[in-house]
Tab-separated table of C-alpha atoms in Angstrom:
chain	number	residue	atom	x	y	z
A	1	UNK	CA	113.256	95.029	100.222
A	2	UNK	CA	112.923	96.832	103.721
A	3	UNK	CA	115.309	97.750	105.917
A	4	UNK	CA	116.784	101.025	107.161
A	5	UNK	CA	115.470	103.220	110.395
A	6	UNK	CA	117.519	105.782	112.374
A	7	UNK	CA	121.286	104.080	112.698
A	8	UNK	CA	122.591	106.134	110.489
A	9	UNK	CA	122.303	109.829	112.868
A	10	UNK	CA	125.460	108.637	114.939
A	11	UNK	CA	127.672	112.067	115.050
A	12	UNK	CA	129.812	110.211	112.511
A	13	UNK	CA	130.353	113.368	110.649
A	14	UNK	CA	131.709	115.151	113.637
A	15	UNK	CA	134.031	112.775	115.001
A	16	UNK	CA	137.005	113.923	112.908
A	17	UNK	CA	139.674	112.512	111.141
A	18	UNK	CA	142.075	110.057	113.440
A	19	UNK	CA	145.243	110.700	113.780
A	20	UNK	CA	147.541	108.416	111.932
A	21	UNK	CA	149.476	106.387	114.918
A	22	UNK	CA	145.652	104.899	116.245
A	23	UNK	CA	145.288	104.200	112.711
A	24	UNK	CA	148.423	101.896	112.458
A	25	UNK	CA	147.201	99.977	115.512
A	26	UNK	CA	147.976	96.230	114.064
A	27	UNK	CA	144.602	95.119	114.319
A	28	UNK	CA	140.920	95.846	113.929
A	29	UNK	CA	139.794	94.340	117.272
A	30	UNK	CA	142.527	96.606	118.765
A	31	UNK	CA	141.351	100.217	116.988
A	32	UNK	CA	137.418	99.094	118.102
A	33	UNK	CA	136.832	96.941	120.795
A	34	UNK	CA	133.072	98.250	121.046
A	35	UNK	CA	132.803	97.187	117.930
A	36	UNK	CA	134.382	93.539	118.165
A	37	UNK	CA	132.818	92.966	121.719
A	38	UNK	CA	129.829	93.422	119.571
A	39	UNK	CA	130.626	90.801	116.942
A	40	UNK	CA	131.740	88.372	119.461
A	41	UNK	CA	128.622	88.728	121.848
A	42	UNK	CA	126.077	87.834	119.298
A	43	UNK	CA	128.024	84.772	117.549
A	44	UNK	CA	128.734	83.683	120.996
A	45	UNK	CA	125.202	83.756	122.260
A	46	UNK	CA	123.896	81.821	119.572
A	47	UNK	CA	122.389	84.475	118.203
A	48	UNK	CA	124.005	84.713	115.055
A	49	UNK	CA	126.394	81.646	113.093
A	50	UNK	CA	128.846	84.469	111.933
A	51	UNK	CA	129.232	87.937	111.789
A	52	UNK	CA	131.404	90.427	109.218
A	53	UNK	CA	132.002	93.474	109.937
A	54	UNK	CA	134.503	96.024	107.355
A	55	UNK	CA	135.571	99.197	108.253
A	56	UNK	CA	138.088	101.387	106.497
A	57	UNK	CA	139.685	104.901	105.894
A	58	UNK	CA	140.315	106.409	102.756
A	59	UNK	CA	141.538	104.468	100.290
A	60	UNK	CA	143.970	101.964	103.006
A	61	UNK	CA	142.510	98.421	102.547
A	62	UNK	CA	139.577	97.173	104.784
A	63	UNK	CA	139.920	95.518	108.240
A	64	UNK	CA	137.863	92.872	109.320
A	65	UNK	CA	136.273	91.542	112.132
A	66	UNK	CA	134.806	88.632	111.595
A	67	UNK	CA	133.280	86.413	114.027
A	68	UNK	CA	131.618	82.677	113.504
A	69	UNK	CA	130.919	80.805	110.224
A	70	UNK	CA	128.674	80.492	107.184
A	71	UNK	CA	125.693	78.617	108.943
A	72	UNK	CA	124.819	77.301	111.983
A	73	UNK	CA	125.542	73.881	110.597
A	74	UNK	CA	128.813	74.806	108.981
A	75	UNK	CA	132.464	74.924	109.909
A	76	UNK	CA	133.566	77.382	107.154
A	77	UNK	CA	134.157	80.791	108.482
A	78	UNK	CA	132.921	83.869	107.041
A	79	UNK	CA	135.487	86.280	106.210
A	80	UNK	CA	135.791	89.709	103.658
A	81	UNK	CA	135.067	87.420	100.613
A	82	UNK	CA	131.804	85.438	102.276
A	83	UNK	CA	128.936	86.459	100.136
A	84	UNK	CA	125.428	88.366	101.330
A	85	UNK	CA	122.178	89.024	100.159
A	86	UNK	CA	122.226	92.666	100.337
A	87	UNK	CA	118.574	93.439	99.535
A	88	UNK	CA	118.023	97.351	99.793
A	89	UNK	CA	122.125	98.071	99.952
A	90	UNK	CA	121.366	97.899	96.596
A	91	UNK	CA	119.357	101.059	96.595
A	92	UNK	CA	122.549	103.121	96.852
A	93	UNK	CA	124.104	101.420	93.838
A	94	UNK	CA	121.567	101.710	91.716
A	95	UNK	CA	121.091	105.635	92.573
A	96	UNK	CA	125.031	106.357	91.651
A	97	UNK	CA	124.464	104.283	88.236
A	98	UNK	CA	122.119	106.909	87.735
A	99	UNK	CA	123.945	109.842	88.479
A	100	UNK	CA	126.668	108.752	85.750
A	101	UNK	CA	124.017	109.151	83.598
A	102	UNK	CA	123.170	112.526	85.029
A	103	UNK	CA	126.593	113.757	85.202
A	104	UNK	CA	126.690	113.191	81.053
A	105	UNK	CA	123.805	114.879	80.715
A	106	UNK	CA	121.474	111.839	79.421
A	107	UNK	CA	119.117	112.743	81.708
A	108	UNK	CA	118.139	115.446	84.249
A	109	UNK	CA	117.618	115.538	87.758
A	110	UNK	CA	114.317	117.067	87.562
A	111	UNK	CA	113.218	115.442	84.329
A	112	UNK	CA	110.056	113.701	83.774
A	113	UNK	CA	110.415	110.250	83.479
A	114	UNK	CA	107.751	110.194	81.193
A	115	UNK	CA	110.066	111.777	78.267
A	116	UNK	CA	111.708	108.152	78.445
A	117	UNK	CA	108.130	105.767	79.563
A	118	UNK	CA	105.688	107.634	78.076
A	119	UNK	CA	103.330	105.242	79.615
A	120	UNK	CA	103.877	107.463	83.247
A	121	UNK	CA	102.798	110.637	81.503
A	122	UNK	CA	99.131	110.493	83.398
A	123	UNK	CA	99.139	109.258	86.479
A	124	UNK	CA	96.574	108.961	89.292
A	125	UNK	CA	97.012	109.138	93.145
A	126	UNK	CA	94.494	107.854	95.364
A	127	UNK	CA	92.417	110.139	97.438
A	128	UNK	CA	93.206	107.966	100.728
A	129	UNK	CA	96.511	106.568	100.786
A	130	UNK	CA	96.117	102.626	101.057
A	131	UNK	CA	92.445	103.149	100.835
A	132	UNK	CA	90.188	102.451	97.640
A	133	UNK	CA	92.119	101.781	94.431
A	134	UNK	CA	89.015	102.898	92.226
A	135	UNK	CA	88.557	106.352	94.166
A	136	UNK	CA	91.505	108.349	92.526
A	137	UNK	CA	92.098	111.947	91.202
A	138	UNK	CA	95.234	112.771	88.330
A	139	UNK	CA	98.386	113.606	89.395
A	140	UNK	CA	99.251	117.310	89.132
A	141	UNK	CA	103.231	116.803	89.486
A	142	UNK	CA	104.869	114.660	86.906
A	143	UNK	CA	107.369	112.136	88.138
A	144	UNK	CA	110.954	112.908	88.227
A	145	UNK	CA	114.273	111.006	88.498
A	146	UNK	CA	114.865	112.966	91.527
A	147	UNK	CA	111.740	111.062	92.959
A	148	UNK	CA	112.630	108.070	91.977
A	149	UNK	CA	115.829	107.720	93.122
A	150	UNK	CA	114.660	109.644	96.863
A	151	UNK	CA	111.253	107.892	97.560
A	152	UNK	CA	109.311	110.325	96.667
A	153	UNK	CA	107.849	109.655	93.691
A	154	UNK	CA	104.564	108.414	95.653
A	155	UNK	CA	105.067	104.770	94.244
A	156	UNK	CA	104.352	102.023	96.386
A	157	UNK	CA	106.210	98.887	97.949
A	158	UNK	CA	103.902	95.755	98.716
A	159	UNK	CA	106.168	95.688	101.792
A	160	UNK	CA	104.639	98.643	102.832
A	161	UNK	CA	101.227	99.243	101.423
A	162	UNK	CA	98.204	97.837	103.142
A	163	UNK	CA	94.761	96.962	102.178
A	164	UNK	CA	93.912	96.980	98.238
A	165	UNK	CA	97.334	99.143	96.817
A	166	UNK	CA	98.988	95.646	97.785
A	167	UNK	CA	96.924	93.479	96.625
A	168	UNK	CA	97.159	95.195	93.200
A	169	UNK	CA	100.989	95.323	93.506
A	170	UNK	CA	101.126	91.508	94.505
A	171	UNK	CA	98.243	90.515	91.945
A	172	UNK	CA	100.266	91.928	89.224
A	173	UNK	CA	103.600	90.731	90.295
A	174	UNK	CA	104.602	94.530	91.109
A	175	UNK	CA	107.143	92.185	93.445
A	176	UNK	CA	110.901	93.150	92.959
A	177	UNK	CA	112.045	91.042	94.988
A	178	UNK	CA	113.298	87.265	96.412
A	179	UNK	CA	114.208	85.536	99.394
A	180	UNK	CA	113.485	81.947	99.707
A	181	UNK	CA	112.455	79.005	97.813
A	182	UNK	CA	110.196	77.463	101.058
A	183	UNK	CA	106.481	77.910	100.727
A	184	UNK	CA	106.386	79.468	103.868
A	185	UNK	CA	104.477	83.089	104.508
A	186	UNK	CA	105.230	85.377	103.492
A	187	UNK	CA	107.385	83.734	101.063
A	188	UNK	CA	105.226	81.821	99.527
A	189	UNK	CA	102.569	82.049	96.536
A	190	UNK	CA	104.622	85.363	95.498
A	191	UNK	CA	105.084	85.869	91.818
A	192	UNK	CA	107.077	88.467	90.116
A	193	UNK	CA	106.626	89.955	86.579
A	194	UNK	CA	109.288	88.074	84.014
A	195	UNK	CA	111.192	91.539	82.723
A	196	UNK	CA	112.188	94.921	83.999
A	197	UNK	CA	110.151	95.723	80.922
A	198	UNK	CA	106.787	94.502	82.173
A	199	UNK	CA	107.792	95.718	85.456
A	200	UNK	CA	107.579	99.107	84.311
A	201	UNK	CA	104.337	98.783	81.786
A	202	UNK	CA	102.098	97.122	84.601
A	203	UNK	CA	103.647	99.832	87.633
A	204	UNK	CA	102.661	102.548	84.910
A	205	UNK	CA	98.832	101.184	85.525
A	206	UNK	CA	98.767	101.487	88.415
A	207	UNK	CA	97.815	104.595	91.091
A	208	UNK	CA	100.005	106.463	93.461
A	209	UNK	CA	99.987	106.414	96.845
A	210	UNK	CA	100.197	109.811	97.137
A	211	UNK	CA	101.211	113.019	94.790
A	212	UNK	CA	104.734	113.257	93.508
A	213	UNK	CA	106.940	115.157	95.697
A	214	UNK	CA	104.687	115.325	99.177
A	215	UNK	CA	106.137	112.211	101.250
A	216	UNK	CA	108.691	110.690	102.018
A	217	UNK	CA	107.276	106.680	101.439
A	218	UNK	CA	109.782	103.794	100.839
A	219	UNK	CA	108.790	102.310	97.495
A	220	UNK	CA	109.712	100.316	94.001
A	221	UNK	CA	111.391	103.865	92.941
A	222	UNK	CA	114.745	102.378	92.448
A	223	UNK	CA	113.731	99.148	90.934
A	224	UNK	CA	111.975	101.706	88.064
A	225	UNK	CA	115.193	103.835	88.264
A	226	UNK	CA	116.654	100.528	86.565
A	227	UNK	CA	114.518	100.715	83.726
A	228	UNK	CA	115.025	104.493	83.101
A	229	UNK	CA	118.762	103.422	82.724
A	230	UNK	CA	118.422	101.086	80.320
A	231	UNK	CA	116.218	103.584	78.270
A	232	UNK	CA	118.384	105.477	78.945
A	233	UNK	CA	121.691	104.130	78.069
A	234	UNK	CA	120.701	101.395	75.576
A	235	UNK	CA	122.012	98.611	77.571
A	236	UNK	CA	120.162	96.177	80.106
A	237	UNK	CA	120.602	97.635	83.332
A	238	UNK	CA	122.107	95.049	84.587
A	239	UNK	CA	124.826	95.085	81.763
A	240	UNK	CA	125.332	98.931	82.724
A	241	UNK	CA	126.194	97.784	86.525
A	242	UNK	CA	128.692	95.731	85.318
A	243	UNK	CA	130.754	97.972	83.325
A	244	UNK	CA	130.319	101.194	84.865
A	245	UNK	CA	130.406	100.340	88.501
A	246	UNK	CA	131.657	96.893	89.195
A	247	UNK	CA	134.226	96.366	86.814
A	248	UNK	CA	135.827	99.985	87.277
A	249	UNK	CA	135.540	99.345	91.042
A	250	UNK	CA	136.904	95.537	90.619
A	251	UNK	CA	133.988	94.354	92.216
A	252	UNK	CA	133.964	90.907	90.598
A	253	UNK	CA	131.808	89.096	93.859
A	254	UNK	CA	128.709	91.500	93.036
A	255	UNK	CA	125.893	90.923	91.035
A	256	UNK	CA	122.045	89.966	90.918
A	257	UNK	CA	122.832	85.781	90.668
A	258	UNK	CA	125.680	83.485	92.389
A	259	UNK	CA	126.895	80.883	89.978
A	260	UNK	CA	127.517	77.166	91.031
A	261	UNK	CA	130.943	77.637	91.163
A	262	UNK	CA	130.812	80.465	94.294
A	263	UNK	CA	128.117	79.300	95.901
A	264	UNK	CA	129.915	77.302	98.726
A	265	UNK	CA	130.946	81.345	99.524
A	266	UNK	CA	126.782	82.181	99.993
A	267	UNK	CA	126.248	82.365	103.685
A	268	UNK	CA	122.504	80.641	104.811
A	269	UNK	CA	119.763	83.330	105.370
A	270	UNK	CA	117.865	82.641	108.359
A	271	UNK	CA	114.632	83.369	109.593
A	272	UNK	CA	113.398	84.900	113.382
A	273	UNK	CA	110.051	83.615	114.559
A	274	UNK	CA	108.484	82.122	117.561
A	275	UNK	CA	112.108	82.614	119.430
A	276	UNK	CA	114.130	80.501	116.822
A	277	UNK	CA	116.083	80.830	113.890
A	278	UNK	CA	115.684	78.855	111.103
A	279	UNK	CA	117.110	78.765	107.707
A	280	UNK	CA	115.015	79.618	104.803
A	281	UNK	CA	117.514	79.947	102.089
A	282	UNK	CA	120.392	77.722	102.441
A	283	UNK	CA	123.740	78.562	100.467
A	284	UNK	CA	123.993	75.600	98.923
A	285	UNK	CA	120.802	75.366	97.247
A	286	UNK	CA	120.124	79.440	97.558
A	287	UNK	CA	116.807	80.788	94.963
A	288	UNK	CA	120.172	83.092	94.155
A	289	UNK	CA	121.839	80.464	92.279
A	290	UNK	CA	119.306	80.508	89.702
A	291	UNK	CA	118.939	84.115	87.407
A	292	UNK	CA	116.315	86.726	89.037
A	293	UNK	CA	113.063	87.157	87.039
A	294	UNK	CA	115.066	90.972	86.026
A	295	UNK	CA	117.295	92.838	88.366
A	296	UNK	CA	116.145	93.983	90.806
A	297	UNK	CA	117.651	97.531	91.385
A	298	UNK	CA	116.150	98.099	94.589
A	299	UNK	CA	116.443	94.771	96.544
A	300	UNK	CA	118.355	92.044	94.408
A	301	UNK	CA	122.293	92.224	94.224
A	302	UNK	CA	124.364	90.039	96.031
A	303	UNK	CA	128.293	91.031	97.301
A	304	UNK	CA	130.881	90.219	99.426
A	305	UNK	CA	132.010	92.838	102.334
A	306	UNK	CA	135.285	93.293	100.773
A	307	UNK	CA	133.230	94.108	97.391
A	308	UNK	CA	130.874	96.427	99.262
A	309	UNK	CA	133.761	98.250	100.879
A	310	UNK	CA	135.374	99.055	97.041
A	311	UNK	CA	132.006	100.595	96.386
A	312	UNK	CA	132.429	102.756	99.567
A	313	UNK	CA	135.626	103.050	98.952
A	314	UNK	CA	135.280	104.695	95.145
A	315	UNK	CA	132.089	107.460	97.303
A	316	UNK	CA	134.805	108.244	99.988
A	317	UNK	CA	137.822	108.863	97.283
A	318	UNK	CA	135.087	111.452	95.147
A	319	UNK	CA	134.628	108.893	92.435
A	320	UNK	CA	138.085	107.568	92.307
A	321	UNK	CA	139.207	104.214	93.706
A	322	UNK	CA	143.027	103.511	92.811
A	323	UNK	CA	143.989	105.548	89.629
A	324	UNK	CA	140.429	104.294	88.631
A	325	UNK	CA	138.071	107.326	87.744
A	326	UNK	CA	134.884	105.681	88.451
A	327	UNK	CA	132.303	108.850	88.485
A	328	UNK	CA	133.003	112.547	88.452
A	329	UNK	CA	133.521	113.982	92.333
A	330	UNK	CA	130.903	116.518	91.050
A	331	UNK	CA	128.348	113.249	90.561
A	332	UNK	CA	129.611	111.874	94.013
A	333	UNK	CA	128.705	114.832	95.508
A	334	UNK	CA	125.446	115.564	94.330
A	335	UNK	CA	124.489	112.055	95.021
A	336	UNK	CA	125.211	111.735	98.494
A	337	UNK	CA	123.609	115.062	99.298
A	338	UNK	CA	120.170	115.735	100.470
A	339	UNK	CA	118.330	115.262	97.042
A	340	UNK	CA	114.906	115.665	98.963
A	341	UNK	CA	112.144	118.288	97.245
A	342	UNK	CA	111.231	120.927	99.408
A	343	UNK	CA	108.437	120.376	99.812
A	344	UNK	CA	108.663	116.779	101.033
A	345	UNK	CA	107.176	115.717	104.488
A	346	UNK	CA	109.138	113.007	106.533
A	347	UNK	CA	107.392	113.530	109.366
A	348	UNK	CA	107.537	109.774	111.220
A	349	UNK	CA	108.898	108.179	108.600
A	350	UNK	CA	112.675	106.572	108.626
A	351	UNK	CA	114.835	109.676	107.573
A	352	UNK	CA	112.671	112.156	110.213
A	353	UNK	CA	116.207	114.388	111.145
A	354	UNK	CA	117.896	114.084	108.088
A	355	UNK	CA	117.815	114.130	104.211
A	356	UNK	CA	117.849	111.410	101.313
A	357	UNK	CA	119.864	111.277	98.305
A	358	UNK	CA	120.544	108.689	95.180
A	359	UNK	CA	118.845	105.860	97.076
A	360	UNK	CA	120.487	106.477	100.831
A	361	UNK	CA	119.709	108.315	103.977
A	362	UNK	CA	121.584	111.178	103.701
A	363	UNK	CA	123.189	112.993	107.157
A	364	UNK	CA	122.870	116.496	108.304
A	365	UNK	CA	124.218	119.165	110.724
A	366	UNK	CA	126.703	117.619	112.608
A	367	UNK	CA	126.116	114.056	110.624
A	368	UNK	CA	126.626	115.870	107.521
A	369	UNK	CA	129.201	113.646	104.649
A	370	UNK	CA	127.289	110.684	105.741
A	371	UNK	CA	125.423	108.538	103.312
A	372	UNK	CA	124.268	104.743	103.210
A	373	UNK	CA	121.105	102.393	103.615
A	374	UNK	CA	121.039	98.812	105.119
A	375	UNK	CA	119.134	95.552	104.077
A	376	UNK	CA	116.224	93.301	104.800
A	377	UNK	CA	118.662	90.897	105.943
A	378	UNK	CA	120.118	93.186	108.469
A	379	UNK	CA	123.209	94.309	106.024
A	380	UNK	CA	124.038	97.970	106.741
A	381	UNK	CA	126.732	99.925	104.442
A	382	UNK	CA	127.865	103.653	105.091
A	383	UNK	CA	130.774	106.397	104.139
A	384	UNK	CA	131.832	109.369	105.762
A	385	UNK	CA	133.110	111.528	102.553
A	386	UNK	CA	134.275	113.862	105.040
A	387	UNK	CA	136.493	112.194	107.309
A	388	UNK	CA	136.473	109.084	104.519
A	389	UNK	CA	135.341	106.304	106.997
A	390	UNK	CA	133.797	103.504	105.845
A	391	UNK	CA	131.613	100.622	107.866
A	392	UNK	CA	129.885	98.064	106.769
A	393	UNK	CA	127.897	94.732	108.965
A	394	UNK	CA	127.408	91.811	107.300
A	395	UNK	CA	124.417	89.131	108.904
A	396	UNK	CA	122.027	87.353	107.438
A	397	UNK	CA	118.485	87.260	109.372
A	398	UNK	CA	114.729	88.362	108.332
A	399	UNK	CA	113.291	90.114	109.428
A	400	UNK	CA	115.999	92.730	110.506
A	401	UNK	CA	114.096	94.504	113.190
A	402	UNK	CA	113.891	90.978	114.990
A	403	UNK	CA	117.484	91.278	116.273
A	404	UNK	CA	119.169	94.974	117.579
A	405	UNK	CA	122.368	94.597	115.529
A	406	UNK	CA	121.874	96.897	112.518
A	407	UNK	CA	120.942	99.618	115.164
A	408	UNK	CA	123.799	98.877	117.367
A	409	UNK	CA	126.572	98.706	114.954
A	410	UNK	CA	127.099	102.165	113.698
A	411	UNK	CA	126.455	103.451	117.821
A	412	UNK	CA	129.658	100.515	118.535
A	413	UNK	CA	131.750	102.418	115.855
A	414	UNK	CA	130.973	105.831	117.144
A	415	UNK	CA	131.899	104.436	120.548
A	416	UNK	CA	135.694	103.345	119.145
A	417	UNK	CA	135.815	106.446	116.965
A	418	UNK	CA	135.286	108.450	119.904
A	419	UNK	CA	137.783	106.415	122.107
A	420	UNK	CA	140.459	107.220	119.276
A	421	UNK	CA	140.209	110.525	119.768
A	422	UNK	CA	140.254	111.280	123.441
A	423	UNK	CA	143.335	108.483	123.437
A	424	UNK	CA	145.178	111.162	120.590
């Protein structure tokens, strides 16, 4: 699902590491008061029942700032453990799964995709991006894993495509995705393939929205990366999650369904419209409690902040996280740098200024060591591999340009940061 603009160019990168003293301050709203001034402002307004915030430094143990409670109607309050749809935080997840499989040499970088779905050996683009879907010319760049997993494969997204690309996409339940079970637009009357499988086959069919390699244009490219992986590695991609990221990580709140037992931890997802806020998928009776029609590598997984932070946690320690080798640091590294073909142009699009790697917005120049990617819900997750900060907002609203938070979150931790530092 969509989410992610420009939050991420904040000069985290050049901030430099704090000195240890600030960091021993006994609690988070002491170190960042921007930050918690923040939180507080927008549970206290109304705006928000409860917001999360998790920030940490290498490998010490997250703080919290946590403001408000589950719901609007609820008395529970949300906490490290709460859990959050994280739509397109997923992105990044799925892009490191496939960089262990890179890193063994299973596949490469710059490999067509085709060797393992044959059925994407001859494509067709269409002449006018989100024009006519009959009016096409082949392909004269094969697609690459490197495309995939940076947006650039010239897929497309029906959150993104206009005119008859997305009615295709949504007529063949190209739609990797789920947020509500209210029949209420645009949630309603929205199927979705049964099987990664299908997924695949039927995306295969259709045409690009423009040649491999020329744009930047947020798309499906990481759901598909899910299928190359279990092509790949012989086990169901979601399977492949489990035990090579979020049991070596010990992230045992993560995964693509919340069972009975843990759903009084779901938080309610609430919609913005009209100048109200109104629930469209309840924790208690959440379309997450029941299994997805296939993960969703691109917009499904659901975690806890505290589970989010050991995946940051395992980027900012170069693939380690305890005396738990979780990826090669040369794997780490590749995937959080700018993965982005030449040739690419992100002219107006969401990473104009900076680069893209294994499914997040990569930083540059004085930004560079940063990597993340946010959520349709308004979730946003970074690191900092070079100073080894790690941030992550947890909210739950759609859409997530209807509220300023995502934006002003990274911009409050920049503002501590920077506090730290003249105070040294």
């Amino acid at each position: 699902m969509l989410r992610s603009a420009g939050w991420l160019g904040a000069g985290l990168a050049g901030s430099g590491l704090i000195p240890a003293r600030l960091l021993a301050q006994p609690s988070a709203e002491e170190m960042y008061p921007a930050l918690t001034n923040l939180v507080y402002e927008y549970v206290a307004s109304g705006r928000l029942p409860g917001v999360v915030a998790a920030l940490g430094w290498g490998s010490d143990a997250p703080m919290q700032i946590a403001r408000g409670t589950m719901a609007f109607d609820s008395a529970v309050p949300v906490d490290l453990d709460s859990l959050y749809r994280i739509y397109s935080m997923t992105k990044p997840v799925t892009g490191m799964a496939a960089m262990l499989l890179v890193d063994e040499g299973k596949i490469g970088l710059d490999q067509p995709i085709s060797d393992f779905l044959p059925k994407f050996a001859q494509m067709q683009v269409q002449v006018t991006p989100d024009g006519s879907i009959t009016d096409l010319k082949p392909a004269q760049t094969a697609i690459t894993l490197r495309h995939l997993l940076t947006h650039t494969a010239g897929l497309g997204y029906s959150i993104i495509q206009k005119g008859p690309i997305k009615e295709a996409y949504e007529a063949a339940g190209l739609v990797p995705g789920q947020a509500s079970r209210l029949s209420i637009p645009p949630f309603s009357g929205v199927k979705t393939v049964p099987s990664l499988t299908e997924f695949a086959d039927k995306l295969a069919e259709m045409p690009l929205v423009y040649e491999p390699g020329t744009r930047w244009s947020y798309s499906v490219g990481l759901d598909l990366v899910g299928r190359v992986i279990e092509v790949v590695s012989g086990q169901s991609f979601d399977a492949f999650l489990a035990q090579r990221i979020f049991g070596p990580c010990g992230m045992a709140s993560t995964g693509f369904q919340v069972s009975a037992a843990q759903a009084p931890r779901l938080t309610t997802n609430y919609i913005v419209h009209d100048g109200k806020t109104d629930p469209i998928d309840p924790g208690a009776t959440s379309v997450y409690l029941d299994p997805p029609a296939f993960p969703f590598g691109g917009a499904g997984l659901v975690s806890s902040p505290r589970d989010y932070d050991r995946f940051l946690m395992m980027l900012a320690g170069g693939g380690t996280i305890g005396s738990t080798r979780v990826m090669s640091e040369a794997a780490v590294r590749l995937g959080t740098s700018n993965l982005l073909p030449a040739s690419t142009d992100i002219s107006g699009t969401w990473v104009e200024g900076a680069g893209f790697g294994a499914g997040g917005r990569v930083g540059l120049g004085a930004d560079a060591g940063t990597f993340g990617w946010s959520g349709a819900a308004g979730t946003v997750g970074f690191v900092n591999t070079r100073v080894g900060l790690r941030a992550g907002l947890f909210v739950q609203f759609m859409p997530s340009s209807a509220l300023p938070i995502p934006e002003e979150f990274p911009k409050a931790v920049l503002t501590d940061i920077s506090a730290m530092k003249k105070a040294a």
